[in-house]
mmCIF file of C-alpha atoms in Angstrom:
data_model
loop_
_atom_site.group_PDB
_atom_site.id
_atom_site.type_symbol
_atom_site.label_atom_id
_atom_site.label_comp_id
_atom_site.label_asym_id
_atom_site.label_seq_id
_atom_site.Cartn_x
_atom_site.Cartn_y
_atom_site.Cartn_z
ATOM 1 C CA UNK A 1 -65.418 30.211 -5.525
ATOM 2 C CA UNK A 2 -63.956 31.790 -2.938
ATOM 3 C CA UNK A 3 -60.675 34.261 -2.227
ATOM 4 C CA UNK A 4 -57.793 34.212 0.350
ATOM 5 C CA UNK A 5 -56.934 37.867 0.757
ATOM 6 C CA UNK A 6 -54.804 37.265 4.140
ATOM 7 C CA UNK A 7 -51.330 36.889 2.692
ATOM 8 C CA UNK A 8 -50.370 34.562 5.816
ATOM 9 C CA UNK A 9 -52.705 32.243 4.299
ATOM 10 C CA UNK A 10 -51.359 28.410 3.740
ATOM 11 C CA UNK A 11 -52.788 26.153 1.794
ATOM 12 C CA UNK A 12 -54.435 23.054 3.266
ATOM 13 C CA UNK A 13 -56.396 19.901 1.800
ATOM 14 C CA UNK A 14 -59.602 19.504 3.708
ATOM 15 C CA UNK A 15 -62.200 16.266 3.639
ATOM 16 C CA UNK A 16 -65.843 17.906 2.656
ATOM 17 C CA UNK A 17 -69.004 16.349 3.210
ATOM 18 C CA UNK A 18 -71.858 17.837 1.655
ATOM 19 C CA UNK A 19 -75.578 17.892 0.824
ATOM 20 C CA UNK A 20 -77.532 19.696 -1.480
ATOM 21 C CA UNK A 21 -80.255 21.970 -0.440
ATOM 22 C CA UNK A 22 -83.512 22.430 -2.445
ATOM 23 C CA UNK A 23 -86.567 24.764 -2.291
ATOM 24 C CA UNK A 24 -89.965 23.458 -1.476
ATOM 25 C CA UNK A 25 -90.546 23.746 -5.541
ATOM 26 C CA UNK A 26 -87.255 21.848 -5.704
ATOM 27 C CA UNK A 27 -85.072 24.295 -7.074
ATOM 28 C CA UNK A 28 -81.282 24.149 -6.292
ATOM 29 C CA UNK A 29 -80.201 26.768 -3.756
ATOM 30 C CA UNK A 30 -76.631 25.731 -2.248
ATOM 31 C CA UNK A 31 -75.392 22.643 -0.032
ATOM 32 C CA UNK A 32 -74.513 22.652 3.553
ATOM 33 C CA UNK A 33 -71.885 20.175 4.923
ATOM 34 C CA UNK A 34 -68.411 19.704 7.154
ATOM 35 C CA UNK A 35 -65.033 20.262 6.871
ATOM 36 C CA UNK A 36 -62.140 18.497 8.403
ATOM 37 C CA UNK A 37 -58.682 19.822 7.689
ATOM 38 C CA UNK A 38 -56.500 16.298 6.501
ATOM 39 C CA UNK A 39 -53.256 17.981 5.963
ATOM 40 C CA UNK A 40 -51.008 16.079 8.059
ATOM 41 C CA UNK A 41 -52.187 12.868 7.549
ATOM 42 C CA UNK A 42 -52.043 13.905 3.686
ATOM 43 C CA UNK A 43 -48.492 14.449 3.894
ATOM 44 C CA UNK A 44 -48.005 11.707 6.403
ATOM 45 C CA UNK A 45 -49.700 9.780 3.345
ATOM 46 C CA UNK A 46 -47.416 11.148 0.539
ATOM 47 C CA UNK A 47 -44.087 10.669 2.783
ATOM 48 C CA UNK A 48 -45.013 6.848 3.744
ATOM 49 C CA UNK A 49 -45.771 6.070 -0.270
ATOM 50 C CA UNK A 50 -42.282 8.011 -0.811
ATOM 51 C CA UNK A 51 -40.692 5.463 1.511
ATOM 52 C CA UNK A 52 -42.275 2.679 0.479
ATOM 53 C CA UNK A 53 -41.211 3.183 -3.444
ATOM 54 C CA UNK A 54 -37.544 4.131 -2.256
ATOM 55 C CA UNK A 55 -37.499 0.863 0.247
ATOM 56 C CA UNK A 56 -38.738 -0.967 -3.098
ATOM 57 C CA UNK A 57 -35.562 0.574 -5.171
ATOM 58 C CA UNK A 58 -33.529 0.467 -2.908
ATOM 59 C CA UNK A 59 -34.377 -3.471 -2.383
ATOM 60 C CA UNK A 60 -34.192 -3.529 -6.055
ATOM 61 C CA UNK A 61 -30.536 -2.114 -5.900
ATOM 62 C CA UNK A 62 -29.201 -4.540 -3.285
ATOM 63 C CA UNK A 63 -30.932 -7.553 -4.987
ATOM 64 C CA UNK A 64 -29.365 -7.015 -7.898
ATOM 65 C CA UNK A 65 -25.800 -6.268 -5.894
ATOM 66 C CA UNK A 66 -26.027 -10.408 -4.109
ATOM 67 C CA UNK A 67 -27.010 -11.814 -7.473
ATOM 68 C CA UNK A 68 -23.414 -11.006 -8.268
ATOM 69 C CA UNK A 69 -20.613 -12.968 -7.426
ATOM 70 C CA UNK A 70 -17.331 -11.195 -8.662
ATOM 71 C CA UNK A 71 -16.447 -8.089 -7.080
ATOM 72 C CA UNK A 72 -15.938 -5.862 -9.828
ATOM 73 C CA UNK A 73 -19.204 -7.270 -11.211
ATOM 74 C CA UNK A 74 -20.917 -6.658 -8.154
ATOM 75 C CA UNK A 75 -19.921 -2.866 -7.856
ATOM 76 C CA UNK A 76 -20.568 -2.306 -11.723
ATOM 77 C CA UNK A 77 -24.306 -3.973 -11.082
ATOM 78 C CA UNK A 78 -24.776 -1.516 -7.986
ATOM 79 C CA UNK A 79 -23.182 1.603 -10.028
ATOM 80 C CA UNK A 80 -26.096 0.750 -13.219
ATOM 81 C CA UNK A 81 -29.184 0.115 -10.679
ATOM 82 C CA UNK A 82 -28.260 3.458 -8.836
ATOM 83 C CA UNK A 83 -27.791 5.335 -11.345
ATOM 84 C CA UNK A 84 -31.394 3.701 -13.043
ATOM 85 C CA UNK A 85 -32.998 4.169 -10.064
ATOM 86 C CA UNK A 86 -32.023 7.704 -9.886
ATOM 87 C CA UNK A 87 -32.750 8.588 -13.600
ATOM 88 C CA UNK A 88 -28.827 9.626 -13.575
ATOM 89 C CA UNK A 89 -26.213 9.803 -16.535
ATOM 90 C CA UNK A 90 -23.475 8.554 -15.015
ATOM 91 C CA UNK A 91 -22.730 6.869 -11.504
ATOM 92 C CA UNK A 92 -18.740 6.115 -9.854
ATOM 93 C CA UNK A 93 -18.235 3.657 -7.189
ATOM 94 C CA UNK A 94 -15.129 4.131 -5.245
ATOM 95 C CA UNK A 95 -13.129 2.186 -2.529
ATOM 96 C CA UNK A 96 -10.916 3.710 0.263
ATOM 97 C CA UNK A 97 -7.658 2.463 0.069
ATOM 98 C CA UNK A 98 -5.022 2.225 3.193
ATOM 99 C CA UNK A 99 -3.580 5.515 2.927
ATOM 100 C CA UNK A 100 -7.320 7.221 2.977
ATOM 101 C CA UNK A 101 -7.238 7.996 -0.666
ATOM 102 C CA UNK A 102 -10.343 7.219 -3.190
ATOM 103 C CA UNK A 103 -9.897 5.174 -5.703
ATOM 104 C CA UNK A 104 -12.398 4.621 -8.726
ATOM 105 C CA UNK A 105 -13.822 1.221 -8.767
ATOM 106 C CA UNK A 106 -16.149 1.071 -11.273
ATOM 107 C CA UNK A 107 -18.183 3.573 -13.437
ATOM 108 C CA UNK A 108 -21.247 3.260 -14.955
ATOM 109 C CA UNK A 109 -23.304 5.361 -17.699
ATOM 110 C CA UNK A 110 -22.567 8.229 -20.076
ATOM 111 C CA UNK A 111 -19.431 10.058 -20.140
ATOM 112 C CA UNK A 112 -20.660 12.981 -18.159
ATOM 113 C CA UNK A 113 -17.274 15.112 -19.715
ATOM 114 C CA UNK A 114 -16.678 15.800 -15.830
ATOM 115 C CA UNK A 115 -13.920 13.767 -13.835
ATOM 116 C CA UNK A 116 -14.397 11.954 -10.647
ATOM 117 C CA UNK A 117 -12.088 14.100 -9.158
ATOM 118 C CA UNK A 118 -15.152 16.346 -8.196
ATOM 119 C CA UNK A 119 -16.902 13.236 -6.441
ATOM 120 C CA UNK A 120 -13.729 12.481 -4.393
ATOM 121 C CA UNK A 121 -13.943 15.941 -3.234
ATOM 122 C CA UNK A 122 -17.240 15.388 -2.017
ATOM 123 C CA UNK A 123 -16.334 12.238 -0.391
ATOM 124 C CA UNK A 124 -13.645 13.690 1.229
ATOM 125 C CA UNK A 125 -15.529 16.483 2.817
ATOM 126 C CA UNK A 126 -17.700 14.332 4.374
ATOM 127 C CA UNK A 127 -14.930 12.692 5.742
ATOM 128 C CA UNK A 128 -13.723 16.270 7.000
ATOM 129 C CA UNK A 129 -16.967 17.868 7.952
ATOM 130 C CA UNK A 130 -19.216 15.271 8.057
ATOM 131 C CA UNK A 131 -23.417 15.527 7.011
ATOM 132 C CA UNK A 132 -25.975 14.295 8.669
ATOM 133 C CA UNK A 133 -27.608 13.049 5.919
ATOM 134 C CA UNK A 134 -24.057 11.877 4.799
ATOM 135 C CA UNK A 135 -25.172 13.510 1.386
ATOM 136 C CA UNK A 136 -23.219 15.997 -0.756
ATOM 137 C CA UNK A 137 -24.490 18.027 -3.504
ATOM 138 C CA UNK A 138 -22.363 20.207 -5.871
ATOM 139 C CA UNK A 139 -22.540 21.528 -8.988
ATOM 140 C CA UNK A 140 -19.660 21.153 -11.521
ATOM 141 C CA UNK A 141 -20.048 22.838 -14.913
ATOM 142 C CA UNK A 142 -23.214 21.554 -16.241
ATOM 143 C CA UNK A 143 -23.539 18.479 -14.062
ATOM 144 C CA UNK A 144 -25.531 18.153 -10.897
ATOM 145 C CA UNK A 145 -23.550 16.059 -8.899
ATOM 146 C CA UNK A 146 -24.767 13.739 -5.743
ATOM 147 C CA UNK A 147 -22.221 11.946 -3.312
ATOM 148 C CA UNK A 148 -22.538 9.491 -0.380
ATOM 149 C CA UNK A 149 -20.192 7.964 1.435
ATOM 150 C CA UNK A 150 -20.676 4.030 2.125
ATOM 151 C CA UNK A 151 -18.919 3.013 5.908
ATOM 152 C CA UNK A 152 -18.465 -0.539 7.678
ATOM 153 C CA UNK A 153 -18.944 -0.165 11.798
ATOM 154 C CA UNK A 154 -18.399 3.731 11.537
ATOM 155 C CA UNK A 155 -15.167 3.664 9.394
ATOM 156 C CA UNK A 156 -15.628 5.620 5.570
ATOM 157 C CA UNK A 157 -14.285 2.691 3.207
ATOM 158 C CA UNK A 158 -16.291 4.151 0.070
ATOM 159 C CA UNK A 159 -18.133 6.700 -1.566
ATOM 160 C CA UNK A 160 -20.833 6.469 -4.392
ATOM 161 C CA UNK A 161 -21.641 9.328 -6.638
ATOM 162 C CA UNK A 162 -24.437 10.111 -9.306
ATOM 163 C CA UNK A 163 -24.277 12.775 -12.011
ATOM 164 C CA UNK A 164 -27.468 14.457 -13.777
ATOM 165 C CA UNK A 165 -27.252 17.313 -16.636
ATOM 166 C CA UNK A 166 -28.623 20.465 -15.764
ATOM 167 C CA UNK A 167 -31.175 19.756 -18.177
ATOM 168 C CA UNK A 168 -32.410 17.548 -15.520
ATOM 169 C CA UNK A 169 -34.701 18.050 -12.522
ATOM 170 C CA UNK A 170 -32.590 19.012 -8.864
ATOM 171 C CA UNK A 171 -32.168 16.069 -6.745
ATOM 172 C CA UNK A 172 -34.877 16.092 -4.000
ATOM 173 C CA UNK A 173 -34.868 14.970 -0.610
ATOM 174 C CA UNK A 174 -35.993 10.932 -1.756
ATOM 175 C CA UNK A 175 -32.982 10.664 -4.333
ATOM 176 C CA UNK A 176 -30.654 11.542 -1.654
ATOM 177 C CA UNK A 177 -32.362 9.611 1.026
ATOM 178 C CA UNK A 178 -32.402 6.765 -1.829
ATOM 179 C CA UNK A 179 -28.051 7.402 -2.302
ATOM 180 C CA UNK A 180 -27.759 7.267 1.670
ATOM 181 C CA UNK A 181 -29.581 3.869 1.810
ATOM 182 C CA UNK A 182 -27.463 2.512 -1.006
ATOM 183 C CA UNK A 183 -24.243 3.698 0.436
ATOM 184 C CA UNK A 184 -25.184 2.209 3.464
ATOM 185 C CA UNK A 185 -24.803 -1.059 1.845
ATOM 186 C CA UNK A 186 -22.283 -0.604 -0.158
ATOM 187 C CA UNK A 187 -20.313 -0.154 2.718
ATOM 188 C CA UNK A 188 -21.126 -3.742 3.874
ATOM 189 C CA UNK A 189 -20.048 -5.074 0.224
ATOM 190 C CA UNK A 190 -16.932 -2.771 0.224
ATOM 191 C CA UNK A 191 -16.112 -4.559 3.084
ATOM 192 C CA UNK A 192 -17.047 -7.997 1.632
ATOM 193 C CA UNK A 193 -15.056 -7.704 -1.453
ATOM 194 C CA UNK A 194 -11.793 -6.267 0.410
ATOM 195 C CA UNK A 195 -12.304 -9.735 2.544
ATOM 196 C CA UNK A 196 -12.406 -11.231 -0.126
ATOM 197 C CA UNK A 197 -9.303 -10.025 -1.672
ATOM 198 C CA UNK A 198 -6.990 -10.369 1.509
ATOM 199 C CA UNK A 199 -8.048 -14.270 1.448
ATOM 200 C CA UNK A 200 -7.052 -14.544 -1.852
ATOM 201 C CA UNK A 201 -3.931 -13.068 -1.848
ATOM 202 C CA UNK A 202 -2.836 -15.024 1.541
ATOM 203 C CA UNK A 203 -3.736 -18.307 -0.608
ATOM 204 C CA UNK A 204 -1.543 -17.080 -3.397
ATOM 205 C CA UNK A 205 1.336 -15.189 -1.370
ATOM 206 C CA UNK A 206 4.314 -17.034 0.418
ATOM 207 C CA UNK A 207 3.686 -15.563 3.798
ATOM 208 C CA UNK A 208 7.392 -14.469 4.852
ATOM 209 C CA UNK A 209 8.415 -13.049 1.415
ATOM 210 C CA UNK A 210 5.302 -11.928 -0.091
ATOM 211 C CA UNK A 211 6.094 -13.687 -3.430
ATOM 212 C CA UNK A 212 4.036 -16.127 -5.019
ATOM 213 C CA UNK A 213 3.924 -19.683 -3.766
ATOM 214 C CA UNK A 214 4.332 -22.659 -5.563
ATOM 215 C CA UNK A 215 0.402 -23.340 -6.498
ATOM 216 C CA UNK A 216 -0.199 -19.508 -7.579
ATOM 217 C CA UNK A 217 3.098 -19.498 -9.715
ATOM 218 C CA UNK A 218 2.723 -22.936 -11.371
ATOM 219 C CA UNK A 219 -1.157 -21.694 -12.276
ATOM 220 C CA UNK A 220 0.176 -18.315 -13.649
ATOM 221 C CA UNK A 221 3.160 -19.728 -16.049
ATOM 222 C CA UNK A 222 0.527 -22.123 -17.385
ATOM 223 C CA UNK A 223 -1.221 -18.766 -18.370
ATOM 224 C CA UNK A 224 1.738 -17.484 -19.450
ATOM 225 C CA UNK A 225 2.905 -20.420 -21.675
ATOM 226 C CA UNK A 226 -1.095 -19.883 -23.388
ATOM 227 C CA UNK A 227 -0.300 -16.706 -23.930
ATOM 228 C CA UNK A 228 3.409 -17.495 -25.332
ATOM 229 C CA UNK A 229 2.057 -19.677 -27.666
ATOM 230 C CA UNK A 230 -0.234 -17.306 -28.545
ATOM 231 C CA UNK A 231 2.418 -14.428 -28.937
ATOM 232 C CA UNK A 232 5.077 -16.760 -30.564
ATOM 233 C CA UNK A 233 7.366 -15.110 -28.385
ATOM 234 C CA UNK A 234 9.770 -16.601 -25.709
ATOM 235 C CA UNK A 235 10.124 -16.671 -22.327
ATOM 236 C CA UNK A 236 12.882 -18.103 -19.433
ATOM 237 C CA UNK A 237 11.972 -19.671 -16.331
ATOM 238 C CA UNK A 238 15.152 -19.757 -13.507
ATOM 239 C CA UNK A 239 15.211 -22.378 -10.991
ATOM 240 C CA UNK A 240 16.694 -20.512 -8.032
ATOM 241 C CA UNK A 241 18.262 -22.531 -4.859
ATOM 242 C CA UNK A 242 20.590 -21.096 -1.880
ATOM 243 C CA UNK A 243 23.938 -22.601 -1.587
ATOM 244 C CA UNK A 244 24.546 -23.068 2.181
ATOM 245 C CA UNK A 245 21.660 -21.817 4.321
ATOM 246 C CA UNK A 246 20.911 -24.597 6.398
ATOM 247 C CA UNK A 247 24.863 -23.743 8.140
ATOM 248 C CA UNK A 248 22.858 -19.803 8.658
ATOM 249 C CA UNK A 249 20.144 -21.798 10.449
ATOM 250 C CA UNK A 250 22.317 -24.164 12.698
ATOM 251 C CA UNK A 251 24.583 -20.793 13.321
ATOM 252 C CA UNK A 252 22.570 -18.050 13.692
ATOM 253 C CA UNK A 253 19.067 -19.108 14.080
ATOM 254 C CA UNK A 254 15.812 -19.508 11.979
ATOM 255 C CA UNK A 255 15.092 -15.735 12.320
ATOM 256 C CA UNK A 256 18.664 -14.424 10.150
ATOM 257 C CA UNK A 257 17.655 -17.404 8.130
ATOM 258 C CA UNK A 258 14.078 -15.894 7.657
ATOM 259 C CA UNK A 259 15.968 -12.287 6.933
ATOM 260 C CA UNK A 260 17.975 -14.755 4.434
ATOM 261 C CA UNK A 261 15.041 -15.354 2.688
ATOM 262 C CA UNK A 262 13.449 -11.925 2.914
ATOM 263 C CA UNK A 263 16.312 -10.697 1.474
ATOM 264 C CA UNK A 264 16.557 -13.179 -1.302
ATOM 265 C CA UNK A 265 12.727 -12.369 -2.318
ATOM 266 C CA UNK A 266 13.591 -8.664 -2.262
ATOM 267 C CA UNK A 267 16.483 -9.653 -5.411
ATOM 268 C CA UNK A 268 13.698 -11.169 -7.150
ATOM 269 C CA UNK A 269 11.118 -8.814 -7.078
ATOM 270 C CA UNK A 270 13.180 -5.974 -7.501
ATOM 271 C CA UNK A 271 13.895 -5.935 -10.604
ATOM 272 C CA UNK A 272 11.161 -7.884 -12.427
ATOM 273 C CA UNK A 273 9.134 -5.981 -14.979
ATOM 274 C CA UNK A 274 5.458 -6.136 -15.585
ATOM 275 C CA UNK A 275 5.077 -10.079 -16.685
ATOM 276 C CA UNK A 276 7.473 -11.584 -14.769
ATOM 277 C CA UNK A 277 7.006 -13.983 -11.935
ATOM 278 C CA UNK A 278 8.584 -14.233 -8.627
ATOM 279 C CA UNK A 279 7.953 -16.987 -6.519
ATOM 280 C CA UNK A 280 8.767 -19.367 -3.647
ATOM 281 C CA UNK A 281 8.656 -22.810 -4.373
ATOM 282 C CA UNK A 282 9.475 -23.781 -0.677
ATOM 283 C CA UNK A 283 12.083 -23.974 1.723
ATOM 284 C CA UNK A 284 15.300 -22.214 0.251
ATOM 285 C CA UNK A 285 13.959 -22.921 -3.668
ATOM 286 C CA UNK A 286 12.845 -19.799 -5.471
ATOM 287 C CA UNK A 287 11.891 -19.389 -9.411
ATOM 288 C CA UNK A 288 11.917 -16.321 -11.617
ATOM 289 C CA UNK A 289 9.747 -16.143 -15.267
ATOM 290 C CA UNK A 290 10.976 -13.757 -17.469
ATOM 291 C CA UNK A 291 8.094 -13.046 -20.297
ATOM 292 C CA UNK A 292 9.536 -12.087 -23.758
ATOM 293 C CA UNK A 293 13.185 -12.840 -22.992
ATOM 294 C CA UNK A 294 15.198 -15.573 -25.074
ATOM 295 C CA UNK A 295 18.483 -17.196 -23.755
ATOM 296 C CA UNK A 296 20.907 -14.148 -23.336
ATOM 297 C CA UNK A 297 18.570 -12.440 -21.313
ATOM 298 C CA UNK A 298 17.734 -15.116 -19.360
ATOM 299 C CA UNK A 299 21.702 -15.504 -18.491
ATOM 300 C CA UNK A 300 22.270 -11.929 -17.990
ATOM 301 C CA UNK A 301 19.750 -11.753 -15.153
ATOM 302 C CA UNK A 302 21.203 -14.557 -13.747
ATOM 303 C CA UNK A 303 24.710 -13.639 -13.414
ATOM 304 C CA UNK A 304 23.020 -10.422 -12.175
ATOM 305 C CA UNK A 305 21.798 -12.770 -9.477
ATOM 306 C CA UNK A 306 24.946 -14.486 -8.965
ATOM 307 C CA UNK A 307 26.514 -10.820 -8.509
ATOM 308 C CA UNK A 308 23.850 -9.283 -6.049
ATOM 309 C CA UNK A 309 23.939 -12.490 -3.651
ATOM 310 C CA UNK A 310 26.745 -10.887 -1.991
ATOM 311 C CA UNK A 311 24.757 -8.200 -0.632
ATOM 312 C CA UNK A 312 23.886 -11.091 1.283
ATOM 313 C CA UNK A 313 27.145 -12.421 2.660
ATOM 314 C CA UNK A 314 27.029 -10.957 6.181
ATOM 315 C CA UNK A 315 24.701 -13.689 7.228
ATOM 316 C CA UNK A 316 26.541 -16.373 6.225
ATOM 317 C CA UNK A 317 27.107 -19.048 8.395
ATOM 318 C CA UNK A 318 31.539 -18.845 7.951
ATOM 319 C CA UNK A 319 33.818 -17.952 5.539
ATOM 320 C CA UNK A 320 34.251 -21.725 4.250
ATOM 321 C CA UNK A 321 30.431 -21.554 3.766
ATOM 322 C CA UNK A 322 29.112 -18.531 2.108
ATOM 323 C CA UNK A 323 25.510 -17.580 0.739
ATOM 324 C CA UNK A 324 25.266 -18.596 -2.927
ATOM 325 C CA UNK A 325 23.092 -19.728 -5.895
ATOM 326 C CA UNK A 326 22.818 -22.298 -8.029
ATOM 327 C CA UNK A 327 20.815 -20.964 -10.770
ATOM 328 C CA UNK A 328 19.015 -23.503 -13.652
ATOM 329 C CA UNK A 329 17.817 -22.002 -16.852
ATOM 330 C CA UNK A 330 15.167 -23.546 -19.486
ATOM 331 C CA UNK A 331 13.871 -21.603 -22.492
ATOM 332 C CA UNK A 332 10.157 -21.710 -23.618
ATOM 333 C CA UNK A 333 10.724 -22.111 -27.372
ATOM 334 C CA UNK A 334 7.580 -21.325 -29.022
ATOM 335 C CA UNK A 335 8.514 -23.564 -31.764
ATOM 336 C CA UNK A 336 8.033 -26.562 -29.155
ATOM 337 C CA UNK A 337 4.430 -27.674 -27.681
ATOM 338 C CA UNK A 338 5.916 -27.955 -24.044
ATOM 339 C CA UNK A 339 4.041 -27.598 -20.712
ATOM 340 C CA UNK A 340 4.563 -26.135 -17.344
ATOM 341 C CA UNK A 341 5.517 -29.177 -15.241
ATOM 342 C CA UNK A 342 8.023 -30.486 -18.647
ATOM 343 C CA UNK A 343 9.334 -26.825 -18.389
ATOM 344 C CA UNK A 344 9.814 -26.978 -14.608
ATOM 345 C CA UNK A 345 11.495 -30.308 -14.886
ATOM 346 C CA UNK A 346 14.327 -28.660 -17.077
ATOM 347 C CA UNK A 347 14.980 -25.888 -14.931
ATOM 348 C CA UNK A 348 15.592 -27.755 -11.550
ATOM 349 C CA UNK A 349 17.672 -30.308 -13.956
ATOM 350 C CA UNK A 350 19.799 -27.492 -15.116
ATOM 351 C CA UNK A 351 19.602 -26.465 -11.780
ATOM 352 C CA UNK A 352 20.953 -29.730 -9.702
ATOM 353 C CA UNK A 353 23.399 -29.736 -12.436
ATOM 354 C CA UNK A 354 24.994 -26.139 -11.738
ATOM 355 C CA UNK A 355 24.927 -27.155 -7.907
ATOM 356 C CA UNK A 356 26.705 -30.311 -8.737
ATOM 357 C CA UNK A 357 29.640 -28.393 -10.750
ATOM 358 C CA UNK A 358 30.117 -25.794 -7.375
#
């Protein structure tokens, strides 16, 4: 035994070697040996099995991330290895949007009976201040809170955040090395997934209007007809087609004629309610779904049509041709077994036939 009375004193981990030593009648009286002081290369030691187990969860983490295909399954499999990996309660995954808001993605665990509104802070003040160890911890009632913030070449396009109870151990300086790492990849699938999305819209989206085009709509009001069938309730499809805009092109040029159409997409959309489809079916043809609306309704918004066109009427070709529609109407009856292409059919019928009578 022995005692440190110099209060500078550290500790340290030495390597002995000793022997014993022995009288000549063989009787124990001490040992004698070396002592190297292994300190550093102890802690060099600890720190490099540290790394290697967080380079092993954090391989874990991403593994588990590309063995996912759809995006919001992807982010929900990263939010529940996290927060595993972390022994946390609860972990949010949030995207970035456009406007440099955060918006929750995904959220995985126990409610923590905090709000993410906490973690956005956190994300935002790295955006602000900025960390070095692009790491935020804060405490909100009786949740330890840990924030990262995932980027793609630089740019802040996410944050991830992981809650423990106070009943918990601190974070130490692994965990948020560990939520660094991860972020750092989730930045790369953040970026991924909002690829993803932009290609999918621009093979469902008309590209001068915006509305759907005539693959996306016809696979939607098949879903919609399943559903009506399942809902016994109607719906009204409108067969939409301009009266006299080939005169605006030969007039005024294929730009007013693309405003034309802009502005005929802009009276669809505007005043569709959640369910309803707008499309472009090509060229000058538009349709309109109306989910849960029998025949009335489906004439009312029609003549509505008929009666905002005019807005229109400045880029008509003359005065002897002016913008107009010629509107066709069919009726989903749920009482009749009747599919998308039949339903179609009857619309642009109804529709050549209010064209024919002016």
């Amino acid at each position: 035994r022995w005692t440190v009375s110099n209060p500078a004193a550290v500790a340290a981990c030495l390597r002995i070697s000793s022997v014993p030593i022995y009288s000549d009648t063989g009787d124990w009286l001490g040992c004698r040996g070396v002592a190297r002081d292994v300190s550093d290369a102890r802690a060099r030691d600890i720190e490099l099995e540290r790394a290697r187990n967080r380079e092993r969860l954090l391989n874990a983490i991403v593994n588990t991330i590309r063995e996912e295909v759809v995006p919001d399954h992807m982010l929900l499999a990263a939010a529940e290895a996290t927060a595993g990996a972390l022994g946390a309660r609860h972990c949010w995954i949030f995207r970035r949007t456009p406007p440099g808001q955060f918006v929750k993605a995904v959220e995985h665990g126990e409610p923590p009976g905090s709000t993410p509104e906490a973690a956005v802070r956190a994300a935002q003040n790295l955006i602000v201040h900025g960390d070095p160890q692009n790491v935020v911890e804060s405490k909100v009632g009786n949740h330890l809170m840990l924030t990262s913030a995932a980027r793609y070449r630089g740019e802040i396009n996410g944050a991830i955040s992981a809650c423990r109870g106070d009943d918990q151990p601190t974070w130490n300086a692994a965990e948020r090395k560990l939520l660094a790492g991860v972020a750092n990849h989730l930045g790369i699938a953040l970026e991924q997934i909002a690829n993803h999305e932009t290609l999918e819209r621009l093979s469902r989206t008309d590209e001068l209007t915006g509305l759907l085009n005539r693959r996306a709509f016809f696979d939607d009001l098949e879903t919609r007809l399943a559903h009506q069938r399942r809902t016994l309730r109607p719906g009204a499809l409108l067969y939409v087609d301009l009266d006299n805009f080939k005169p605006v092109n030969d007039v005024h040029g294929h730009h007013t004629g693309d405003a034309v159409l802009i502005g005929v997409s802009e009276l669809l959309a505007g005043g569709t309610r959640v369910g309803d489809l707008a499309a472009r079916l090509g060229g000058d043809e538009f349709a309109l779904w109306l989910e849960e609306s029998d025949r009335s309704a489906a004439v009312v918004k029609a003549e509505t049509l008929l009666d905002q066109i005019v807005t229109l009427s400045g880029y008509s070709a003359d005065a002897a041709r002016p913008l107009g529609f010629s509107i066709g109407i069919a009726v989903s009856e749920v009482a009749v077994e009747e599919g998308f292409k039949e339903l179609v059919g009857r619309a642009d019928g109804a529709m050549y036939q209010a064209k024919a009578a002016g």
